PDB file of C-alpha atoms in Angstrom:
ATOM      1  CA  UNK A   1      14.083  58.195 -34.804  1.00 59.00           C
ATOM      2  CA  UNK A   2      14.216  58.177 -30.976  1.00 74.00           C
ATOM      3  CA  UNK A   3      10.673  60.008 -31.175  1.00 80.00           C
ATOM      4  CA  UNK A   4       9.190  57.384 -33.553  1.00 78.00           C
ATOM      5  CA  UNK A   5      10.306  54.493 -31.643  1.00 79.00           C
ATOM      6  CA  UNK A   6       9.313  56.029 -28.120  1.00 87.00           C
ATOM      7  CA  UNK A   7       5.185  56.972 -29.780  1.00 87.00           C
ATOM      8  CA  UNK A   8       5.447  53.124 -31.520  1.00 85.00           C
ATOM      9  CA  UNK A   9       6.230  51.375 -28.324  1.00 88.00           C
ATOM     10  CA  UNK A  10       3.773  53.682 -26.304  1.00 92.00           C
ATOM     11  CA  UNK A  11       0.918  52.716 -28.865  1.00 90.00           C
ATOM     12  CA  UNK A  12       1.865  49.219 -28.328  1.00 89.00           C
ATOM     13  CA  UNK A  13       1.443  49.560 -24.346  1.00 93.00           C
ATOM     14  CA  UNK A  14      -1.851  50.825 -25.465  1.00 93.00           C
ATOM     15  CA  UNK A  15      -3.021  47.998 -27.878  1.00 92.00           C
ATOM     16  CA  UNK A  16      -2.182  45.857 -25.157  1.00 93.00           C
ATOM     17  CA  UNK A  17      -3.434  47.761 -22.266  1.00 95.00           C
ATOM     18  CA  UNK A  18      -7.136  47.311 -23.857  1.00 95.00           C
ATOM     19  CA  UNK A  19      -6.665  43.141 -23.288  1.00 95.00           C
ATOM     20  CA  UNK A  20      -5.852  43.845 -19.653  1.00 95.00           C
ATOM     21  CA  UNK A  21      -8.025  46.495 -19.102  1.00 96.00           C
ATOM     22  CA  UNK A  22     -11.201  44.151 -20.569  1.00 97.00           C
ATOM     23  CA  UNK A  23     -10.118  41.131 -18.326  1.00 95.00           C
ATOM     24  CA  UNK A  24      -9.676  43.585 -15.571  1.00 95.00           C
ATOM     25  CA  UNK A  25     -13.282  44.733 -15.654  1.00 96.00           C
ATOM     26  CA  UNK A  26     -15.028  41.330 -16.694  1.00 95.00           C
ATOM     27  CA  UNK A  27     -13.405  39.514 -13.775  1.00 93.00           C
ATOM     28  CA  UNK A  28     -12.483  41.856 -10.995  1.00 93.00           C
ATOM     29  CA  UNK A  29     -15.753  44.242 -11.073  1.00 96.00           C
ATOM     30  CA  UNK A  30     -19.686  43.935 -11.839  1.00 95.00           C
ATOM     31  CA  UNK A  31     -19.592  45.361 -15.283  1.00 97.00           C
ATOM     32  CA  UNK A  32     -21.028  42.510 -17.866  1.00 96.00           C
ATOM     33  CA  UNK A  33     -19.256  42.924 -21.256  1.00 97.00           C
ATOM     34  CA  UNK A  34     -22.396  44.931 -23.433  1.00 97.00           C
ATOM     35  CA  UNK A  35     -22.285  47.796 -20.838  1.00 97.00           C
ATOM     36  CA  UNK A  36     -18.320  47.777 -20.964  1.00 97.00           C
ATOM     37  CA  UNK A  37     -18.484  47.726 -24.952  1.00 98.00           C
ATOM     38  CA  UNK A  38     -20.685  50.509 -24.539  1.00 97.00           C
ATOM     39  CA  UNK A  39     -18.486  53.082 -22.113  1.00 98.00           C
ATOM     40  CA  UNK A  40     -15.706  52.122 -24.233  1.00 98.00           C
ATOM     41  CA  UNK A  41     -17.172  53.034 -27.343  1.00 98.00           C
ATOM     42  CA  UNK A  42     -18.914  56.038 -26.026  1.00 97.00           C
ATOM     43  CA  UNK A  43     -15.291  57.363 -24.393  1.00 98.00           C
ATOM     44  CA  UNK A  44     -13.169  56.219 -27.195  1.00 97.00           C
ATOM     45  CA  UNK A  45     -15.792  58.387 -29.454  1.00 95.00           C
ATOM     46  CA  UNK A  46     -15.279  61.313 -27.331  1.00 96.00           C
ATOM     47  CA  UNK A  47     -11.538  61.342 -26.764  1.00 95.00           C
ATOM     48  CA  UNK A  48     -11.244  61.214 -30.389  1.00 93.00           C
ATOM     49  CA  UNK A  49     -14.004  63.915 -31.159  1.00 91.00           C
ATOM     50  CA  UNK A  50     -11.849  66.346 -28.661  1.00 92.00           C
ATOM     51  CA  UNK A  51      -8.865  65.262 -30.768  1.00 91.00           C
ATOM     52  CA  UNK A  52      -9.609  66.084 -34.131  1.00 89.00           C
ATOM     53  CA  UNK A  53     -11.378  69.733 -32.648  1.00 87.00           C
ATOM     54  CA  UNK A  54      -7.900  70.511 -31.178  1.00 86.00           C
ATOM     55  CA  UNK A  55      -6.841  69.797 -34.891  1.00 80.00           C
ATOM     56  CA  UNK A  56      -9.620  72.117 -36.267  1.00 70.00           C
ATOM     57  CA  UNK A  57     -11.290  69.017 -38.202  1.00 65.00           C
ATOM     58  CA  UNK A  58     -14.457  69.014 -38.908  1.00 66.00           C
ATOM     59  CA  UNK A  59     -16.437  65.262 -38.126  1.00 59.00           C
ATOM     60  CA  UNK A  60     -19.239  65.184 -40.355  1.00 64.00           C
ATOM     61  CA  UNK A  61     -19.072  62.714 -43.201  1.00 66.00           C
ATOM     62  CA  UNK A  62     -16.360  60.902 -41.812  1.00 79.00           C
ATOM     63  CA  UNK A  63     -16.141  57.199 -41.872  1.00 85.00           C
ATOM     64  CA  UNK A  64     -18.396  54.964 -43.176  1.00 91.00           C
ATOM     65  CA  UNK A  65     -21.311  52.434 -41.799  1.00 94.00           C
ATOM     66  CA  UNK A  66     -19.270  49.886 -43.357  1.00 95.00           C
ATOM     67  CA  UNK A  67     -16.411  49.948 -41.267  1.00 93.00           C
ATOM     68  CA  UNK A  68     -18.025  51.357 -38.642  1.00 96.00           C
ATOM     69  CA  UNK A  69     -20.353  47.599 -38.439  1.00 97.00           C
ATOM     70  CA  UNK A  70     -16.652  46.396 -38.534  1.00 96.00           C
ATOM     71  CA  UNK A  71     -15.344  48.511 -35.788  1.00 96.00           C
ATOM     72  CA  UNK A  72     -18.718  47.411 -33.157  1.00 98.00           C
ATOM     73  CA  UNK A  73     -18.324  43.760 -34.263  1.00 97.00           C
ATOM     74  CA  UNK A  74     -14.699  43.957 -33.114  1.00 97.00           C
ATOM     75  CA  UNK A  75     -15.015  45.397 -29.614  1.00 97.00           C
ATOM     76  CA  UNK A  76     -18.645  43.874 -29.097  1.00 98.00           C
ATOM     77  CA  UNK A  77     -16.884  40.373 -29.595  1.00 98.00           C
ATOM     78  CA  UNK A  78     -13.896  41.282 -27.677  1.00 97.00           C
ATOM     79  CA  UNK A  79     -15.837  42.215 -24.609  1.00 97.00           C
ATOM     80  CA  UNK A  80     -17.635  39.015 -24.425  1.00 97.00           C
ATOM     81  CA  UNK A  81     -14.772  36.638 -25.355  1.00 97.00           C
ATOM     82  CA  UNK A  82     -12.932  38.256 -22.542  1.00 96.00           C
ATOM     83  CA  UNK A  83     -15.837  37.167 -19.916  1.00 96.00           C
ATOM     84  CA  UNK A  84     -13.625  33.658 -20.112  1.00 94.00           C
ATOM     85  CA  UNK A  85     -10.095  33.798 -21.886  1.00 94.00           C
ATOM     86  CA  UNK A  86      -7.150  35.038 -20.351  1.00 91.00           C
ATOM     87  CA  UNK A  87      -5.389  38.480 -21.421  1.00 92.00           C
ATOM     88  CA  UNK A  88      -2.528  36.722 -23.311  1.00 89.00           C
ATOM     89  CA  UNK A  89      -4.498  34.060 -24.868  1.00 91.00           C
ATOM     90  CA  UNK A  90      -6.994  36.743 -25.975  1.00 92.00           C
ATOM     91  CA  UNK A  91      -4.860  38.964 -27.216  1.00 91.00           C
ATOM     92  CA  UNK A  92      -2.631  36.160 -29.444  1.00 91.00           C
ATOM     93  CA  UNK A  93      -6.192  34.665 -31.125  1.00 92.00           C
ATOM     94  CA  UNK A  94      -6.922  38.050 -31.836  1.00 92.00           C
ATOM     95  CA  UNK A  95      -3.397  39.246 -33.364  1.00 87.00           C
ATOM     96  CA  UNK A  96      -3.549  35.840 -35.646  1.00 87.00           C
ATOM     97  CA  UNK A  97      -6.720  36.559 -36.884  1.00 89.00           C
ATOM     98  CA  UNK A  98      -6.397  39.932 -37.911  1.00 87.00           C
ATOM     99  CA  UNK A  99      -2.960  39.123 -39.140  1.00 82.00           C
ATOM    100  CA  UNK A 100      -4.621  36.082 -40.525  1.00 85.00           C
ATOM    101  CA  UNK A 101      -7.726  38.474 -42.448  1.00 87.00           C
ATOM    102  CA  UNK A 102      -5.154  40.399 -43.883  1.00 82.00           C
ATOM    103  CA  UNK A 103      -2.762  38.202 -45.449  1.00 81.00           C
ATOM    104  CA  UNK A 104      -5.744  36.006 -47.050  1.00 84.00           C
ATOM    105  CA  UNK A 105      -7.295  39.524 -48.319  1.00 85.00           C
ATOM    106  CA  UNK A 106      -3.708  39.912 -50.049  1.00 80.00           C
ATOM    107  CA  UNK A 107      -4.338  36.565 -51.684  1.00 80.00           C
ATOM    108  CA  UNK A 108      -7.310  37.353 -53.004  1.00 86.00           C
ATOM    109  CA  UNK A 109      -5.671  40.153 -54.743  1.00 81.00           C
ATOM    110  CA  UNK A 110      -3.619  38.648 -56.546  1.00 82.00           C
ATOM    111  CA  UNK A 111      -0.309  39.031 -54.101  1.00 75.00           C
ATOM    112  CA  UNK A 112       1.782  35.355 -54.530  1.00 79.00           C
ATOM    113  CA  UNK A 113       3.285  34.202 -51.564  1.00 75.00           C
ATOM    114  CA  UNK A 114       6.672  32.554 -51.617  1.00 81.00           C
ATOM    115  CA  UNK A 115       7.689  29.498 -50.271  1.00 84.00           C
ATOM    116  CA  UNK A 116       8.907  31.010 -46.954  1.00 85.00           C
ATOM    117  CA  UNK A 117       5.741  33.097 -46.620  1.00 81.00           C
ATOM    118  CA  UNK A 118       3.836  29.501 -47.054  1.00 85.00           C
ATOM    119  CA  UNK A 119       5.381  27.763 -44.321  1.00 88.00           C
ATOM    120  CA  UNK A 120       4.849  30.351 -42.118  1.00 86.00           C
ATOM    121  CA  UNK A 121       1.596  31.027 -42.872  1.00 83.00           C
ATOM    122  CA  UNK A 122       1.320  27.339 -42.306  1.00 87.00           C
ATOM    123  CA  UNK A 123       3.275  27.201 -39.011  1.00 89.00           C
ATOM    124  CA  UNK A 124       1.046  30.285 -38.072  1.00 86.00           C
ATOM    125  CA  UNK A 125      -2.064  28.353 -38.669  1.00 85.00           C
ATOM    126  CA  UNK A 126      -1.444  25.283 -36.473  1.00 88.00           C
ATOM    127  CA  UNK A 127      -0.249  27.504 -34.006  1.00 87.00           C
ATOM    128  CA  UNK A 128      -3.889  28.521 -33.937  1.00 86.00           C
ATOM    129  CA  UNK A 129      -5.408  25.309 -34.080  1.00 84.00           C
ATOM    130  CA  UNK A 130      -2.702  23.842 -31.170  1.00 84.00           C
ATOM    131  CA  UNK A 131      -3.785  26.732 -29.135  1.00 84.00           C
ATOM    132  CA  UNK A 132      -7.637  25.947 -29.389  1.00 80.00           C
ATOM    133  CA  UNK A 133      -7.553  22.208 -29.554  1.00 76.00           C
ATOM    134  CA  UNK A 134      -9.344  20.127 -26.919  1.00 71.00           C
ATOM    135  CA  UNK A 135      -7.391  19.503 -23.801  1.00 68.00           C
ATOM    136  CA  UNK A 136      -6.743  20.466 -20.335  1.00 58.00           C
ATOM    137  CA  UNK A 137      -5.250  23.691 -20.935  1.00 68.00           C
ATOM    138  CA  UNK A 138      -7.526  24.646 -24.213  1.00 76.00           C
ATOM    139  CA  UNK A 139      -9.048  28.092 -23.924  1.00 87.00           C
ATOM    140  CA  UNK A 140     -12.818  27.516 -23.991  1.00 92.00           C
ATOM    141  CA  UNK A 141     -13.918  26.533 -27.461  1.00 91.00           C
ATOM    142  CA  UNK A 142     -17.170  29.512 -27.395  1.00 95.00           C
ATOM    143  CA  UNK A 143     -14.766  32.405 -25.769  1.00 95.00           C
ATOM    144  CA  UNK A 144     -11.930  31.549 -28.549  1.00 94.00           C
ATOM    145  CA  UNK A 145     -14.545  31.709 -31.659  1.00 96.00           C
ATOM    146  CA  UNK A 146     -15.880  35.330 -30.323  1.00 97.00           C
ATOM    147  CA  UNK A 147     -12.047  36.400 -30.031  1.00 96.00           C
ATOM    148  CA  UNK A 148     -11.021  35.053 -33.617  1.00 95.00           C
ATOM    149  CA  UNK A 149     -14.452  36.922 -34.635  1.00 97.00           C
ATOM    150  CA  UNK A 150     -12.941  39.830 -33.041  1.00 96.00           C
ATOM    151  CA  UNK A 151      -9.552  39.406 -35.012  1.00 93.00           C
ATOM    152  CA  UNK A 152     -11.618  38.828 -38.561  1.00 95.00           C
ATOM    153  CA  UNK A 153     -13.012  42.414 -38.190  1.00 96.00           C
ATOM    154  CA  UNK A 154     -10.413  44.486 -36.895  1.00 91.00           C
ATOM    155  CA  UNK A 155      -8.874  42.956 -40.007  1.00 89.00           C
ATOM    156  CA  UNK A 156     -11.740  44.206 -42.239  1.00 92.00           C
ATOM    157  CA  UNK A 157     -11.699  47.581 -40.286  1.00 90.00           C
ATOM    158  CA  UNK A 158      -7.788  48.106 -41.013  1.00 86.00           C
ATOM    159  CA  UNK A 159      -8.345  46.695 -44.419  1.00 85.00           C
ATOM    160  CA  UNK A 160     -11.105  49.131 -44.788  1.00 86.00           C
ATOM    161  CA  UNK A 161      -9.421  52.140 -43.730  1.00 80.00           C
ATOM    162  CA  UNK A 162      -5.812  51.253 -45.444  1.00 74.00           C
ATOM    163  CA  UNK A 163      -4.515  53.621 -47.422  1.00 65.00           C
ATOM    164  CA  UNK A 164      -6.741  56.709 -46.279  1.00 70.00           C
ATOM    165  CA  UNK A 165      -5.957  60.305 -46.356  1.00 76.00           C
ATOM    166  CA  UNK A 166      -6.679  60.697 -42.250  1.00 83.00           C
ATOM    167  CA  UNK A 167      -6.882  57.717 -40.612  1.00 85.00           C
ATOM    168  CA  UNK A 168      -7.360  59.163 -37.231  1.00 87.00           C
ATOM    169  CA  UNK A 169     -10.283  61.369 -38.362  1.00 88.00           C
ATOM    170  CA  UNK A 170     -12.079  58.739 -39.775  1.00 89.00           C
ATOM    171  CA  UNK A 171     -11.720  56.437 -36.523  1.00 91.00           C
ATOM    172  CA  UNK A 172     -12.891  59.576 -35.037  1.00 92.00           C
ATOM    173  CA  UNK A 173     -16.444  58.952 -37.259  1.00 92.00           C
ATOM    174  CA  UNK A 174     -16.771  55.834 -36.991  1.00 93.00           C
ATOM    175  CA  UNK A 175     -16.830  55.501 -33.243  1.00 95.00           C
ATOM    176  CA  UNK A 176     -19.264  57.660 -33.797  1.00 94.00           C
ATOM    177  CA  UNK A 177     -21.104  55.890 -35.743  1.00 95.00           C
ATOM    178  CA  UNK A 178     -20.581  52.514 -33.946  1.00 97.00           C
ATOM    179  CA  UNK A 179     -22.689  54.495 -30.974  1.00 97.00           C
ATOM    180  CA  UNK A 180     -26.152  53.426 -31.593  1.00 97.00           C
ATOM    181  CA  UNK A 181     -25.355  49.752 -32.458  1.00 98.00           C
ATOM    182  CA  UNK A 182     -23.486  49.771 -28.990  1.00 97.00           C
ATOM    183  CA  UNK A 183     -26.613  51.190 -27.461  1.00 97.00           C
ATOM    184  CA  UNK A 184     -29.126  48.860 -29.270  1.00 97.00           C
ATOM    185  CA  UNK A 185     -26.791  45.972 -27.770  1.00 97.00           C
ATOM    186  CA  UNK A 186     -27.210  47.153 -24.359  1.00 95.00           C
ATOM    187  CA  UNK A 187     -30.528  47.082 -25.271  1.00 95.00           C
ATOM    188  CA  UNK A 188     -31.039  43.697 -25.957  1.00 95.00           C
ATOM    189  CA  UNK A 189     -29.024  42.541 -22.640  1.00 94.00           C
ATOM    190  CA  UNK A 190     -30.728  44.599 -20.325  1.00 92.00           C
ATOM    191  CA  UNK A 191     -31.540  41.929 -18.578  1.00 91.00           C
ATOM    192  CA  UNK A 192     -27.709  40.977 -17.813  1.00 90.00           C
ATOM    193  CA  UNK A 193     -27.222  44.922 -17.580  1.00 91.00           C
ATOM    194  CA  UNK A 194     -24.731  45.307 -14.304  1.00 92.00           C
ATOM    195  CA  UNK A 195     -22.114  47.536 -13.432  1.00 87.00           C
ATOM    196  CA  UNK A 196     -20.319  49.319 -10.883  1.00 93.00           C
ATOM    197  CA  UNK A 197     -17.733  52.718 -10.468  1.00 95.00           C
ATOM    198  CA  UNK A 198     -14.498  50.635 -11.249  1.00 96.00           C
ATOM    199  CA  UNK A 199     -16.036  48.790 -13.900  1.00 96.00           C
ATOM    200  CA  UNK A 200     -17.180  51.825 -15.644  1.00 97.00           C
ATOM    201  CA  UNK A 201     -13.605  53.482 -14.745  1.00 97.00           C
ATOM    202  CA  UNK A 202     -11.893  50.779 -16.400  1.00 97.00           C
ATOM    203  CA  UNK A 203     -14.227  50.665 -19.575  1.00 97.00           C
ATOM    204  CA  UNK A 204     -13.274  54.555 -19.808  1.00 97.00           C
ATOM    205  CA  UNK A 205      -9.750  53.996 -19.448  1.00 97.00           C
ATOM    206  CA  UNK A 206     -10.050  51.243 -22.138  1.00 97.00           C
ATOM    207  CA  UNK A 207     -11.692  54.206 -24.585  1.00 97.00           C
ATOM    208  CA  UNK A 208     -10.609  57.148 -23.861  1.00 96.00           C
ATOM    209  CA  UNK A 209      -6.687  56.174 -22.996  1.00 95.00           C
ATOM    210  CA  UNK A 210      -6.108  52.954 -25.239  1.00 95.00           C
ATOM    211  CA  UNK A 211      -7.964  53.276 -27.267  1.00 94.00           C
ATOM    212  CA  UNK A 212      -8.211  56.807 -28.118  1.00 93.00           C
ATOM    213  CA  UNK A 213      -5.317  58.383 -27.517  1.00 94.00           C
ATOM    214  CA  UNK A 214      -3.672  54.588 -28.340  1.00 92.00           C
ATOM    215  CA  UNK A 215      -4.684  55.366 -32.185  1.00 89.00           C
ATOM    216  CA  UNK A 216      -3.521  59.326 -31.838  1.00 88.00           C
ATOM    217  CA  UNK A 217      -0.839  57.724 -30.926  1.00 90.00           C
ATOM    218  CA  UNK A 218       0.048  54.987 -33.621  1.00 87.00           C
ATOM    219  CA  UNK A 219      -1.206  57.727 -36.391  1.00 84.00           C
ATOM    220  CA  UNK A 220       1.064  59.778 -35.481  1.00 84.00           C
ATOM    221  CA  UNK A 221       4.101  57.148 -35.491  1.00 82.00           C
ATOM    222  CA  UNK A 222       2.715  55.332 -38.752  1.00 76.00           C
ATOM    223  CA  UNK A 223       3.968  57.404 -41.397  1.00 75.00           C
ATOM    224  CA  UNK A 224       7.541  56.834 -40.303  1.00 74.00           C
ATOM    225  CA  UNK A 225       6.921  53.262 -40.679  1.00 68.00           C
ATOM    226  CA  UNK A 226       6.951  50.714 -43.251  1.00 64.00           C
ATOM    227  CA  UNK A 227       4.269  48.458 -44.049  1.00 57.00           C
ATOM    228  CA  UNK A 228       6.238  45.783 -42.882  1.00 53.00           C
ATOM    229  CA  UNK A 229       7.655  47.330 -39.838  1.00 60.00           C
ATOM    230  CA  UNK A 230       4.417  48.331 -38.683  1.00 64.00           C
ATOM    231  CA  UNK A 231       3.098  44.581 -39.135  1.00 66.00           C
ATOM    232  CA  UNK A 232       6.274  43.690 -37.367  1.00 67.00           C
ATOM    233  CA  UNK A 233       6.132  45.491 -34.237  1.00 76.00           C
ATOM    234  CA  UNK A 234       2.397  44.700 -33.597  1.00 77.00           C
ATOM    235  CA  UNK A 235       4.050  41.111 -32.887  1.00 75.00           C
ATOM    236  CA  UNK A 236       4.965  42.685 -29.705  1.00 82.00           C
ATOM    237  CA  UNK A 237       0.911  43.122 -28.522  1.00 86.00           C
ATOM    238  CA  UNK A 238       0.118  39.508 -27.159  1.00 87.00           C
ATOM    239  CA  UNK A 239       3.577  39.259 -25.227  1.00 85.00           C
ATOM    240  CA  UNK A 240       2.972  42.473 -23.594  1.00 89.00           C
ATOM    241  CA  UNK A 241      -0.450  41.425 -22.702  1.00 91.00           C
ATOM    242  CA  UNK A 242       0.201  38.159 -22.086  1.00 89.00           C
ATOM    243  CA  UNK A 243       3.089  39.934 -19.221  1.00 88.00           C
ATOM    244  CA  UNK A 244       0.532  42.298 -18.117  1.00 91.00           C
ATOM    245  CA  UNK A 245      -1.709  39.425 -17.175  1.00 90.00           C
ATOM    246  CA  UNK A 246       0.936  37.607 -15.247  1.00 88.00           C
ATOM    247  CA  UNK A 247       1.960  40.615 -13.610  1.00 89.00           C
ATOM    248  CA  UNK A 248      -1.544  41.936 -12.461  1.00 87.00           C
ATOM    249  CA  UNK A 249      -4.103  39.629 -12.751  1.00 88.00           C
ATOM    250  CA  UNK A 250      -1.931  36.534 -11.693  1.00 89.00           C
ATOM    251  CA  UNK A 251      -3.052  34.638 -14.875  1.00 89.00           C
ATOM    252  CA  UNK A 252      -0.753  31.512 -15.758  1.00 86.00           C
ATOM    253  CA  UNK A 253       1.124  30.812 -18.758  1.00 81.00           C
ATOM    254  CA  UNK A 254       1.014  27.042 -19.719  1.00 84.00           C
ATOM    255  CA  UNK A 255       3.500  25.399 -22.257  1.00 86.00           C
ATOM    256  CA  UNK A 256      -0.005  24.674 -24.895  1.00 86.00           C
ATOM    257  CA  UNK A 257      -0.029  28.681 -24.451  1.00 88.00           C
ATOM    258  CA  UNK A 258       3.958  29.285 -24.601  1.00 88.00           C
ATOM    259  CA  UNK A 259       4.282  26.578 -27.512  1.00 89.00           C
ATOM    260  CA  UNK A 260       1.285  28.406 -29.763  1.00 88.00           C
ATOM    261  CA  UNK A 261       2.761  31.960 -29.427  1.00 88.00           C
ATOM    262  CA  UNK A 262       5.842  30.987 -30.443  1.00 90.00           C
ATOM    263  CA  UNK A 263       4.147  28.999 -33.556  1.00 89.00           C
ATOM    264  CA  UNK A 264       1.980  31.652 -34.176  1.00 88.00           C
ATOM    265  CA  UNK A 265       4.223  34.908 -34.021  1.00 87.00           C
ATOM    266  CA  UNK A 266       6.547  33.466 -35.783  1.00 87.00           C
ATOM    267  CA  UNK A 267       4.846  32.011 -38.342  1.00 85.00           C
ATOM    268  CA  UNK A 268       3.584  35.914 -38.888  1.00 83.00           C
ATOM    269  CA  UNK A 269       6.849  36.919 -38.559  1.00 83.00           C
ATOM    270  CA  UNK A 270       8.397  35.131 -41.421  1.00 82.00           C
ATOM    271  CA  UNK A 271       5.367  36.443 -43.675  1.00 79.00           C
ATOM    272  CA  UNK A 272       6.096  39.600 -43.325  1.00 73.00           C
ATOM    273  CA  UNK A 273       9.439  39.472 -43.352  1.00 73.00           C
ATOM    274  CA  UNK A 274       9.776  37.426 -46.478  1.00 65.00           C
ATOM    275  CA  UNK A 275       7.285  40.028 -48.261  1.00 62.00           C
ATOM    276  CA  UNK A 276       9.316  42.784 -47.628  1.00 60.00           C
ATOM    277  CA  UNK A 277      12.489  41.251 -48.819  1.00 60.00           C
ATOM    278  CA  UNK A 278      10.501  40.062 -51.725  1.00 60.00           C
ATOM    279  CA  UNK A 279       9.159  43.875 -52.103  1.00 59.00           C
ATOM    280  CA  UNK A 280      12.647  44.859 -52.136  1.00 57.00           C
TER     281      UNK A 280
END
């Protein structure tokens, strides 16, 4: 059990690591956000490709275009987002939405939600909307929209790839996949195309180390998780990142900000909480 907690709470380090990592880069270095996407996607392919040949796996026919459309959208929208939200702010629009994809998806499957469940859903929700609504300390309206876009498919990619026999390997294919749709982007910006050694370093470390070896990491851990404590402890991402970007990027947390993640986490919380006791 000690093992399972220690590789959940590393993965989580890792989930939030790519938040700080992306602000890092976009603010503090030259990189602009197609190139990062890029580097990411090209080191996060690679890590994972060395991964699954340590395991003996073969990669071709792995994935699926599908998901791996899914899997660009998400860290193309991320990247550029980040160019003007903060690292907690980012990563809390993104945790609702893909929280937000997945519980509607369960809806529209026929899944009834209880009374509970509906108010935090509900509580969730305006969390969202608190967070985003005009004022002062509102996130910009353009960057918040990419990062919910971000959040809708990660949702479809985990959706996607629920419930398959080697989750790991197919992440492995469909980074691979997601390579020329990264490249065509960087394509179409090559006029905005800038970047420098620490921005490139940083896009690496967002690849290979969180998110590579991040999802080694959390597929390894999964199995010895339920549904519902996996959901659970992924509550735990925007704090972390919201810390990290206090901690080293000097970002500030205002009470709009403080008031929302409280809203929205646990509004989540109580969803998934009520499900499992209703599951039980």
């Amino acid at each position: 059990m000690t093992k399972v907690f220690f590789l959940t709470a590393l993965a989580m380090v890792a989930f939030a690591g790519n938040s700080l990592l992306c602000r890092l880069a976009l603010r503090q270095t030259a990189i602009d956000a197609a190139s990062f996407t890029l580097v990411r996607i090209v080191s996060g392919a690679l890590c994972l490709w060395i991964i699954v040949q340590i395991r003996k796996g073969p990669l071709r026919n792995l994935g699926s275009w599908p998901s791996a459309v899914a899997l660009f959208g998400y860290a193309a929208l991320f990247s550029f987002a980040y160019l003007r939200l903060t690292a907690g702010t980012g990563a809390l629009l993104l945790f609702g939405a893909v929280q937000a994809t997945m519980i509607v998806w369960a809806l529209r499957k026929g899944e009834r939600l209880r009374r509970a469940q509906i108010a935090g859903l509900v509580l969730a929700l305006a969390g969202l909307v608190a967070l985003v609504f005009p004022g002062l300390s509102a996130p910009p309206l353009g960057a918040a929209l990419l990062m919910l876009g971000a959040g809708i498919a990660w949702g479809i990619y985990s959706l996607r790839g629920k419930g398959g026999r080697d989750p790991l390997r197919a992440t492995a294919g469909n980074f691979l996949r997601a390579l020329p749709m990264a490249a065509l982007l960087s394509v179409v910006t090559l006029h905005s195309v800038n970047f420098d050694r620490p921005g490139i370093g940083y896009a690496i470390a967002s690849g290979a180390l969180a998110s590579g070896i991040g999802y080694a990491i959390w597929y390894t851990a999964l199995p010895a998780l339920k549904a519902s404590g996996a959901a659970t402890v992924q509550l735990s991402v925007p704090v972390m990142a919201a810390t990290g970007g206090i901690g080293f990027l000097g970002e500030p947390i205002t009470l709009r900000f403080a008031v929302a993640s409280a809203a929205v986490l646990g509004g989540i919380a109580l969803v998934i909480v009520e499900r499992r006791a209703a599951a039980s």
